[in-house]
PDB file of C-alpha atoms in Angstrom:
ATOM      1  CA  VAL A  21       9.878  -6.721  -2.867  1.00  0.00           C
ATOM      2  CA  THR A  22       6.954  -8.375  -1.159  1.00  0.00           C
ATOM      3  CA  THR A  23       4.199  -6.214   0.275  1.00  0.00           C
ATOM      4  CA  SER A  24       1.181  -8.453   0.776  1.00  0.00           C
ATOM      5  CA  LYS A  25       2.703 -11.845   1.642  1.00  0.00           C
ATOM      6  CA  PRO A  26       5.879 -12.874   3.434  1.00  0.00           C
ATOM      7  CA  PRO A  27       8.742 -14.215   1.271  1.00  0.00           C
ATOM      8  CA  VAL A  28       8.195 -17.805   2.465  1.00  0.00           C
ATOM      9  CA  GLU A  29       4.696 -17.885   0.941  1.00  0.00           C
ATOM     10  CA  ILE A  30       5.844 -16.399  -2.357  1.00  0.00           C
ATOM     11  CA  ALA A  31       8.741 -18.875  -2.555  1.00  0.00           C
ATOM     12  CA  LYS A  32       6.248 -21.752  -2.141  1.00  0.00           C
ATOM     13  CA  GLU A  33       4.089 -20.298  -4.935  1.00  0.00           C
ATOM     14  CA  MET A  34       7.165 -19.944  -7.178  1.00  0.00           C
ATOM     15  CA  ALA A  35       8.252 -23.590  -6.791  1.00  0.00           C
ATOM     16  CA  PRO A  36       5.825 -25.089  -9.368  1.00  0.00           C
ATOM     17  CA  VAL A  37       6.480 -22.259 -11.847  1.00  0.00           C
ATOM     18  CA  LEU A  38      10.274 -22.334 -11.563  1.00  0.00           C
ATOM     19  CA  PRO A  39      11.416 -25.612  -9.956  1.00  0.00           C
ATOM     20  CA  THR A  40      15.009 -24.347  -9.632  1.00  0.00           C
ATOM     21  CA  PHE A  41      13.931 -21.271  -7.629  1.00  0.00           C
ATOM     22  CA  MET A  42      14.669 -22.901  -4.261  1.00  0.00           C
ATOM     23  CA  GLU A  43      18.116 -23.881  -5.551  1.00  0.00           C
ATOM     24  CA  TYR A  44      18.763 -20.277  -6.670  1.00  0.00           C
ATOM     25  CA  GLU A  45      17.708 -19.116  -3.236  1.00  0.00           C
ATOM     26  CA  GLN A  46      20.102 -21.559  -1.506  1.00  0.00           C
ATOM     27  CA  LEU A  47      22.945 -20.421  -3.774  1.00  0.00           C
ATOM     28  CA  GLY A  48      22.380 -16.834  -2.608  1.00  0.00           C
ATOM     29  CA  LEU A  49      21.073 -15.604  -5.959  1.00  0.00           C
ATOM     30  CA  VAL A  50      17.798 -14.310  -4.494  1.00  0.00           C
ATOM     31  CA  ARG A  51      17.361 -11.287  -2.234  1.00  0.00           C
ATOM     32  CA  TRP A  52      14.053 -10.642  -0.504  1.00  0.00           C
ATOM     33  CA  ILE A  53      12.843  -7.213   0.550  1.00  0.00           C
ATOM     34  CA  ASP A  54      10.006  -8.002   2.930  1.00  0.00           C
ATOM     35  CA  ALA A  55       7.728  -4.988   3.287  1.00  0.00           C
ATOM     36  CA  SER A  56       4.667  -7.082   4.131  1.00  0.00           C
ATOM     37  CA  GLY A  57       4.742  -6.043   7.782  1.00  0.00           C
ATOM     38  CA  THR A  58       4.344  -9.659   8.917  1.00  0.00           C
ATOM     39  CA  THR A  59       7.615  -9.499  10.868  1.00  0.00           C
ATOM     40  CA  PRO A  60       7.637  -6.559  13.288  1.00  0.00           C
ATOM     41  CA  THR A  61      10.600  -4.213  12.810  1.00  0.00           C
ATOM     42  CA  GLN A  62      11.075  -0.498  13.385  1.00  0.00           C
ATOM     43  CA  LYS A  63      13.694   0.107  10.670  1.00  0.00           C
ATOM     44  CA  LEU A  64      15.489  -1.630   7.822  1.00  0.00           C
ATOM     45  CA  THR A  65      17.118  -4.805   9.128  1.00  0.00           C
ATOM     46  CA  ARG A  66      18.911  -7.611   7.348  1.00  0.00           C
ATOM     47  CA  ASP A  67      18.758 -11.312   8.085  1.00  0.00           C
ATOM     48  CA  GLY A  68      20.944 -13.200   5.606  1.00  0.00           C
ATOM     49  CA  HIS A  69      19.481 -12.590   2.164  1.00  0.00           C
ATOM     50  CA  THR A  70      16.281 -10.991   3.493  1.00  0.00           C
ATOM     51  CA  PHE A  71      15.843  -7.288   4.128  1.00  0.00           C
ATOM     52  CA  ARG A  72      12.958  -6.484   6.461  1.00  0.00           C
ATOM     53  CA  ILE A  73      11.183  -3.142   6.262  1.00  0.00           C
ATOM     54  CA  PRO A  74       8.515  -1.944   8.738  1.00  0.00           C
ATOM     55  CA  ASN A  75       5.785  -1.511   6.110  1.00  0.00           C
ATOM     56  CA  ALA A  76       5.099  -1.033   2.423  1.00  0.00           C
ATOM     57  CA  THR A  77       5.190   2.768   2.676  1.00  0.00           C
ATOM     58  CA  ASP A  78       8.768   2.929   3.982  1.00  0.00           C
ATOM     59  CA  PHE A  79       9.954   4.130   0.582  1.00  0.00           C
ATOM     60  CA  GLU A  80      13.427   5.143   1.785  1.00  0.00           C
ATOM     61  CA  GLY A  81      13.918   1.714   3.383  1.00  0.00           C
ATOM     62  CA  ILE A  82      12.932  -0.038   0.164  1.00  0.00           C
ATOM     63  CA  LEU A  83      15.367   2.099  -1.852  1.00  0.00           C
ATOM     64  CA  ARG A  84      18.200   1.433   0.639  1.00  0.00           C
ATOM     65  CA  ALA A  85      17.527  -2.314   0.530  1.00  0.00           C
ATOM     66  CA  VAL A  86      17.659  -2.293  -3.286  1.00  0.00           C
ATOM     67  CA  ASP A  87      20.943  -0.365  -3.119  1.00  0.00           C
ATOM     68  CA  GLU A  88      22.425  -2.980  -0.770  1.00  0.00           C
ATOM     69  CA  ALA A  89      21.158  -5.892  -2.873  1.00  0.00           C
ATOM     70  CA  ASP A  90      22.599  -4.253  -6.003  1.00  0.00           C
ATOM     71  CA  GLU A  91      25.981  -3.847  -4.258  1.00  0.00           C
ATOM     72  CA  ASP A  92      25.875  -7.537  -3.238  1.00  0.00           C
ATOM     73  CA  PHE A  93      25.256  -8.658  -6.804  1.00  0.00           C
ATOM     74  CA  ARG A  94      27.891  -6.308  -8.247  1.00  0.00           C
ATOM     75  CA  GLY A  95      30.384  -7.566  -5.646  1.00  0.00           C
ATOM     76  CA  LYS A  96      29.791 -11.099  -6.935  1.00  0.00           C
ATOM     77  CA  GLY A  97      30.443  -9.976 -10.520  1.00  0.00           C
ATOM     78  CA  SER A  98      26.845  -9.787 -11.778  1.00  0.00           C
ATOM     79  CA  SER A  99      26.370  -7.105 -14.418  1.00  0.00           C
ATOM     80  CA  TYR A 100      22.598  -6.921 -13.842  1.00  0.00           C
ATOM     81  CA  PHE A 101      19.805  -8.460 -11.813  1.00  0.00           C
ATOM     82  CA  ARG A 102      16.096  -9.187 -12.197  1.00  0.00           C
ATOM     83  CA  PHE A 103      13.561  -7.549  -9.956  1.00  0.00           C
ATOM     84  CA  ALA A 104       9.887  -8.107  -9.066  1.00  0.00           C
ATOM     85  CA  PHE A 105       7.640  -5.859  -6.961  1.00  0.00           C
ATOM     86  CA  LEU A 106       4.738  -7.942  -5.611  1.00  0.00           C
ATOM     87  CA  SER A 107       2.492  -5.895  -5.404  1.00  0.00           C
ATOM     88  CA  LEU A 108       2.974  -2.205  -6.056  1.00  0.00           C
ATOM     89  CA  SER A 109      -0.694  -1.646  -5.189  1.00  0.00           C
ATOM     90  CA  SER A 110      -0.143  -1.947  -1.421  1.00  0.00           C
ATOM     91  CA  PRO A 111       2.196   1.034  -0.998  1.00  0.00           C
ATOM     92  CA  LEU A 112       0.305   3.104  -3.569  1.00  0.00           C
ATOM     93  CA  THR A 113      -3.020   2.782  -1.786  1.00  0.00           C
ATOM     94  CA  GLN A 114      -1.508   3.468   1.642  1.00  0.00           C
ATOM     95  CA  ALA A 115       0.327   6.693   0.677  1.00  0.00           C
ATOM     96  CA  ASP A 116      -0.927   9.899  -0.909  1.00  0.00           C
ATOM     97  CA  ASP A 117      -0.801  10.010  -4.727  1.00  0.00           C
ATOM     98  CA  LYS A 118       1.975  12.588  -5.053  1.00  0.00           C
ATOM     99  CA  THR A 119       4.342  10.810  -2.631  1.00  0.00           C
ATOM    100  CA  ALA A 120       3.628   7.379  -4.102  1.00  0.00           C
ATOM    101  CA  LEU A 121       4.105   8.484  -7.712  1.00  0.00           C
ATOM    102  CA  GLY A 122       7.330  10.282  -6.755  1.00  0.00           C
ATOM    103  CA  PHE A 123       8.614   7.082  -5.143  1.00  0.00           C
ATOM    104  CA  VAL A 124       7.799   4.972  -8.205  1.00  0.00           C
ATOM    105  CA  GLN A 125       9.537   7.484 -10.470  1.00  0.00           C
ATOM    106  CA  ARG A 126      12.688   7.477  -8.309  1.00  0.00           C
ATOM    107  CA  PHE A 127      12.546   3.703  -7.987  1.00  0.00           C
ATOM    108  CA  VAL A 128      12.191   3.051 -11.726  1.00  0.00           C
ATOM    109  CA  ASN A 129      15.056   5.453 -12.472  1.00  0.00           C
ATOM    110  CA  ARG A 130      17.207   3.719  -9.840  1.00  0.00           C
ATOM    111  CA  LEU A 131      16.563   0.324 -11.418  1.00  0.00           C
ATOM    112  CA  ARG A 132      17.337   1.653 -14.907  1.00  0.00           C
ATOM    113  CA  GLN A 133      20.751   2.806 -13.669  1.00  0.00           C
ATOM    114  CA  SER A 134      21.446  -0.788 -12.619  1.00  0.00           C
ATOM    115  CA  LYS A 135      20.438  -2.129 -16.048  1.00  0.00           C
ATOM    116  CA  CYS A 136      17.870  -4.152 -14.180  1.00  0.00           C
ATOM    117  CA  VAL A 137      15.026  -6.121 -15.740  1.00  0.00           C
ATOM    118  CA  ALA A 138      12.003  -5.320 -13.585  1.00  0.00           C
ATOM    119  CA  ALA A 139       8.359  -6.309 -13.305  1.00  0.00           C
ATOM    120  CA  PHE A 140       5.778  -4.553 -11.155  1.00  0.00           C
ATOM    121  CA  ALA A 141       2.447  -6.165 -10.285  1.00  0.00           C
ATOM    122  CA  LEU A 142      -0.458  -3.741 -10.009  1.00  0.00           C
ATOM    123  CA  GLU A 143      -4.016  -4.632  -9.057  1.00  0.00           C
ATOM    124  CA  ARG A 144      -6.154  -2.601 -11.436  1.00  0.00           C
ATOM    125  CA  GLY A 145      -9.334  -2.611  -9.361  1.00  0.00           C
ATOM    126  CA  MET A 146      -7.542  -0.813  -6.527  1.00  0.00           C
ATOM    127  CA  HIS A 147      -6.598   2.236  -8.631  1.00  0.00           C
ATOM    128  CA  THR A 148      -8.272   4.784 -10.828  1.00  0.00           C
ATOM    129  CA  ASP A 149      -7.637   4.709 -14.578  1.00  0.00           C
ATOM    130  CA  GLN A 150      -5.729   7.976 -14.182  1.00  0.00           C
ATOM    131  CA  GLN A 151      -3.376   6.424 -11.602  1.00  0.00           C
ATOM    132  CA  VAL A 152      -2.779   3.400 -13.839  1.00  0.00           C
ATOM    133  CA  GLU A 153      -2.036   5.667 -16.816  1.00  0.00           C
ATOM    134  CA  SER A 154       0.375   7.780 -14.736  1.00  0.00           C
ATOM    135  CA  LEU A 155       2.268   4.692 -13.604  1.00  0.00           C
ATOM    136  CA  GLN A 156       2.291   3.219 -17.082  1.00  0.00           C
ATOM    137  CA  GLN A 157       3.999   6.360 -18.399  1.00  0.00           C
ATOM    138  CA  LEU A 158       6.941   5.632 -16.083  1.00  0.00           C
ATOM    139  CA  MET A 159       7.405   2.099 -17.409  1.00  0.00           C
ATOM    140  CA  ASP A 160       8.787   0.823 -20.718  1.00  0.00           C
ATOM    141  CA  GLY A 161       5.629  -1.160 -21.316  1.00  0.00           C
ATOM    142  CA  ALA A 162       2.815  -3.081 -19.716  1.00  0.00           C
ATOM    143  CA  LEU A 163       0.883  -6.305 -19.936  1.00  0.00           C
ATOM    144  CA  HIS A 164      -2.790  -5.810 -19.120  1.00  0.00           C
ATOM    145  CA  PHE A 165      -4.870  -8.791 -18.031  1.00  0.00           C
ATOM    146  CA  LYS A 166      -8.636  -9.013 -17.810  1.00  0.00           C
ATOM    147  CA  GLN A 167     -11.373 -11.569 -17.536  1.00  0.00           C
ATOM    148  CA  ASP A 168     -14.458 -11.372 -19.727  1.00  0.00           C
ATOM    149  CA  LYS A 169     -17.010 -13.938 -18.600  1.00  0.00           C
ATOM    150  CA  SER A 170     -15.114 -17.245 -18.931  1.00  0.00           C
ATOM    151  CA  LYS A 171     -12.330 -15.870 -21.167  1.00  0.00           C
ATOM    152  CA  THR A 172      -8.982 -14.627 -19.930  1.00  0.00           C
ATOM    153  CA  LEU A 173      -7.401 -11.942 -22.129  1.00  0.00           C
ATOM    154  CA  LEU A 174      -4.174  -9.987 -22.267  1.00  0.00           C
ATOM    155  CA  SER A 175      -3.016  -6.903 -24.121  1.00  0.00           C
ATOM    156  CA  VAL A 176       0.513  -5.572 -24.669  1.00  0.00           C
ATOM    157  CA  VAL A 177       1.228  -1.840 -24.362  1.00  0.00           C
ATOM    158  CA  GLY A 178       4.664  -0.640 -25.423  1.00  0.00           C
ATOM    159  CA  LEU A 179       7.409  -3.287 -25.191  1.00  0.00           C
ATOM    160  CA  GLY A 180       8.716  -2.957 -28.747  1.00  0.00           C
ATOM    161  CA  GLU A 181       7.417  -4.957 -31.651  1.00  0.00           C
ATOM    162  CA  VAL A 182       4.424  -7.185 -31.027  1.00  0.00           C
ATOM    163  CA  GLN A 183       2.014  -8.924 -33.391  1.00  0.00           C
ATOM    164  CA  THR A 184      -1.024  -7.082 -32.057  1.00  0.00           C
ATOM    165  CA  ARG A 185      -2.090  -4.524 -29.488  1.00  0.00           C
ATOM    166  CA  ASP A 186      -5.587  -6.049 -29.285  1.00  0.00           C
ATOM    167  CA  TRP A 187      -6.891  -8.226 -26.493  1.00  0.00           C
ATOM    168  CA  VAL A 188      -5.620 -11.776 -27.061  1.00  0.00           C
ATOM    169  CA  PRO A 189      -7.060 -14.826 -25.313  1.00  0.00           C
ATOM    170  CA  TYR A 190      -4.733 -16.827 -23.079  1.00  0.00           C
ATOM    171  CA  LYS A 191      -4.876 -19.833 -20.813  1.00  0.00           C
ATOM    172  CA  PHE A 192      -2.638 -20.552 -17.875  1.00  0.00           C
ATOM    173  CA  THR A 193      -1.602 -23.239 -15.457  1.00  0.00           C
ATOM    174  CA  ASN A 194       0.785 -22.990 -12.544  1.00  0.00           C
ATOM    175  CA  LYS A 195       3.565 -23.983 -14.986  1.00  0.00           C
ATOM    176  CA  ALA A 196       2.722 -22.306 -18.303  1.00  0.00           C
ATOM    177  CA  LEU A 197       1.056 -19.406 -20.084  1.00  0.00           C
ATOM    178  CA  MET A 198      -0.434 -20.235 -23.501  1.00  0.00           C
ATOM    179  CA  VAL A 199      -1.071 -17.101 -25.557  1.00  0.00           C
ATOM    180  CA  GLY A 200      -3.227 -16.680 -28.660  1.00  0.00           C
ATOM    181  CA  SER A 201      -4.759 -19.376 -30.746  1.00  0.00           C
ATOM    182  CA  PHE A 202      -3.847 -21.573 -33.672  1.00  0.00           C
ATOM    183  CA  GLN A 203      -5.575 -19.165 -36.040  1.00  0.00           C
ATOM    184  CA  LEU A 204      -2.768 -16.797 -37.003  1.00  0.00           C
ATOM    185  CA  GLU A 205      -5.153 -14.082 -38.127  1.00  0.00           C
ATOM    186  CA  ARG A 206      -6.279 -13.761 -34.494  1.00  0.00           C
ATOM    187  CA  ILE A 207      -2.815 -12.719 -33.258  1.00  0.00           C
ATOM    188  CA  ARG A 208      -1.611 -10.422 -36.066  1.00  0.00           C
TER     189      ARG A 208
END
């Protein structure tokens, strides 16, 4: 699901990270749910492998599009699919808290029924700590990122067994994420 950029822009950003992404897209292994509002539409429409939704707060449209995409993948014999919501912050800030949290709860439960591996991007500065905590309770775990002066750090919450729950330094490029350091005592 894309809410802040159209699928074409995200596909271009994905190319350096996953060079085979364009090939997956051509093979029909990628479904886009465009809720960015960049293409005017009044209701859920489908154009090939892209579902267009009027805006990021059309929660019923997003759920219907996921249902259709799931049926497509199941029809092709896939037992599961991977899912990314880029970014969950847009619909959450545009809707009232109760409605938005209810949508996320229904959505997460729907994806669990599909045995789906999902990732949701959330912009922390756009939400209160209470909202972030409420959303985190609905998920199996979270990766928190922050920047402290010139350092970039990440912390793992939930997600099974990890070496540490502390903030760990990381570096990144458009092709890799290097976590921790060579000093093992730093990542225990």
